[in-house]
Structure formats: structure tokens, C-alpha cells
Coordinates of C-alpha atoms in Angstrom, one line a residue:
M505 CA -32.9 -14.2 15.5
T506 CA -30.6 -16.3 17.7
A507 CA -28.4 -15.2 20.5
S508 CA -26.1 -17.1 22.8
V509 CA -27.1 -17.3 26.4
N510 CA -23.4 -16.8 27.3
T511 CA -22.8 -13.7 25.3
S512 CA -20.8 -12.1 28.1
D513 CA -18.7 -15.3 28.4
A514 CA -17.8 -15.1 24.7
L515 CA -16.9 -11.4 25.1
A516 CA -14.8 -12.2 28.2
R517 CA -13.0 -14.9 26.3
L518 CA -12.3 -12.7 23.4
A519 CA -11.2 -9.9 25.8
A520 CA -8.7 -12.2 27.5
V521 CA -7.1 -13.1 24.1
I522 CA -7.0 -9.4 23.2
E523 CA -5.4 -8.5 26.6
S524 CA -2.8 -11.2 26.1
R525 CA -1.7 -9.4 23.0
L526 CA -1.0 -6.1 24.8
P527 CA 2.6 -5.0 24.5
A528 CA 3.0 -5.1 28.3
R529 CA 2.0 -8.7 28.2
G530 CA 4.5 -9.6 25.5
G531 CA 2.2 -9.4 22.5
D532 CA 4.2 -10.1 19.4
A533 CA 3.5 -7.7 16.5
E534 CA 5.1 -10.1 14.1
K535 CA 2.6 -12.9 14.9
S536 CA -0.6 -11.2 15.9
Y537 CA -2.9 -8.7 14.2
V538 CA -4.1 -7.4 17.5
A539 CA -0.5 -7.0 18.9
R540 CA 0.4 -5.1 15.7
L541 CA -2.6 -2.7 16.1
L542 CA -1.7 -2.2 19.7
H543 CA 2.0 -1.7 18.9
K544 CA 1.1 1.0 16.4
G545 CA -0.8 2.8 19.0
P546 CA -4.2 4.4 19.3
D547 CA -4.2 6.0 15.8
A548 CA -4.2 2.5 14.2
F549 CA -7.0 1.0 16.1
L550 CA -9.1 4.2 16.3
K551 CA -8.9 4.4 12.5
K552 CA -10.1 0.8 12.3
I553 CA -13.0 1.7 14.5
G554 CA -14.0 4.5 12.3
E555 CA -13.7 2.4 9.2
E556 CA -15.7 -0.4 10.7
A557 CA -18.4 2.0 11.9
T558 CA -18.7 3.3 8.3
E559 CA -18.9 -0.3 7.0
V560 CA -21.8 -1.0 9.4
V561 CA -23.7 2.0 8.0
M562 CA -23.0 1.0 4.4
A563 CA -24.1 -2.6 5.1
A564 CA -27.3 -1.4 6.7
K565 CA -28.0 1.0 3.8
D566 CA -27.3 -1.8 1.3
A567 CA -29.7 -4.1 3.2
D568 CA -32.4 -1.4 3.0
H569 CA -32.1 -1.7 -0.8
G570 CA -32.1 -5.5 -1.1
G571 CA -28.5 -6.2 -0.2
D572 CA -27.3 -9.1 2.0
R573 CA -28.6 -8.4 5.5
S574 CA -26.0 -10.8 7.1
K575 CA -23.3 -8.3 6.2
I576 CA -24.7 -6.1 9.0
V577 CA -23.8 -8.8 11.5
N578 CA -20.4 -9.3 10.0
E579 CA -19.5 -5.6 10.0
V580 CA -20.9 -5.2 13.6
A581 CA -18.6 -8.1 14.7
D582 CA -15.6 -6.3 13.2
L583 CA -16.7 -3.0 14.9
W584 CA -17.1 -4.7 18.3
F585 CA -13.8 -6.5 17.9
H586 CA -11.8 -3.3 17.1
T587 CA -13.7 -1.5 19.9
M588 CA -12.6 -4.3 22.3
V589 CA -9.0 -3.6 21.2
A590 CA -9.5 0.0 22.3
L591 CA -11.1 -1.1 25.6
A592 CA -8.1 -3.3 26.3
H593 CA -5.6 -0.5 25.5
Y594 CA -7.4 1.9 27.8
G595 CA -7.7 -0.7 30.6
F596 CA -11.3 -1.5 30.3
S597 CA -13.3 -4.7 29.7
P598 CA -16.5 -5.7 28.0
A599 CA -17.9 -6.4 31.5
E600 CA -17.7 -2.7 32.3
V601 CA -19.6 -1.8 29.1
I602 CA -22.2 -4.4 30.0
A603 CA -22.5 -3.0 33.5
E604 CA -23.0 0.5 32.1
L605 CA -25.7 -0.8 29.7
E606 CA -27.4 -2.6 32.7
R607 CA -27.2 0.7 34.7
R608 CA -29.0 2.4 31.9
E609 CA -31.6 -0.3 31.5
G610 CA -35.1 1.0 32.1
T611 CA -34.0 4.6 31.7
S612 CA -35.4 6.6 28.9
G613 CA -32.7 7.5 26.3
I614 CA -34.0 11.1 26.5
E615 CA -33.6 11.1 30.3
E616 CA -30.1 9.5 30.1
K617 CA -28.9 12.2 27.6
A618 CA -30.3 15.0 29.7
L619 CA -28.6 13.6 32.8
R620 CA -25.2 13.4 31.0
K621 CA -25.6 17.0 29.8
A622 CA -26.4 18.1 33.4
Q623 CA -23.4 16.2 34.7
A624 CA -21.1 17.8 32.1
R625 CA -22.4 21.3 32.9
E626 CA -21.8 20.6 36.6
A627 CA -18.3 19.3 36.0
S628 CA -17.4 22.4 33.9
N629 CA -18.6 24.6 36.7
D630 CA -16.3 23.0 39.3

């Protein structure tokens, strides 16, 4: 298993390209797939996120039955890419997701879920 030491740098570079394709930044839907997705609006890129998430699941299931395991990485890359398009649309960056993951580091998933439920209950009582 190999990973780049500069993963967040790679995500930041990709995010900058995606952000440059935003309609407000002059993204040309005739020349750019990302600009086309963004121009079509949330339904287009949210549909792609759903499709790619399903393809991740299918690749993993296939790998469990002797299929090509590398397809999992390819499909996750597609999922991350389309999720980054959504982040850009909503004004967020991968750095904010990484910061949230770092905030959760060392916290039990069970504790984290319980905390989110308690915060949601508190917010609904306000």
C-alpha cells in the first residue's frame, strides 16, 4: 500500500482546478466537464456522487469474489472527485474535510455518533 506524503497538497491542487471551473470564475461548460456539471447545477453532480458511490460498492463486492481489486481505487477516485465538485459548489475545500477528520481523530466512532445525535436534539429544542 503506497500513499503520497503530500496527499493534502494533491487535493488542494485538484480543488484549485475545480474552483477555477466555477461559473462565477468563468468556467466554460463547452470546454470543461467540471464547468458543465457545475453549470447544470446540484442535481447533475449529486447524481454523479450517487452513481460513483454505487460503483465503489460494486467494485468492492466484485473484489470480494475475485474481481480486480484496483477498480476499488479507481472508483473511489471518481467518488472523491465528484464530491470535491460538490464541495466547491457549496464553498468548501478538502482542507475543511481534512480538518474535520483530524478533529475526530482519536474519538470513538460510537462516541462521535452519540455526540452528533445529542447536538441534533439540542438544536431541535432551540
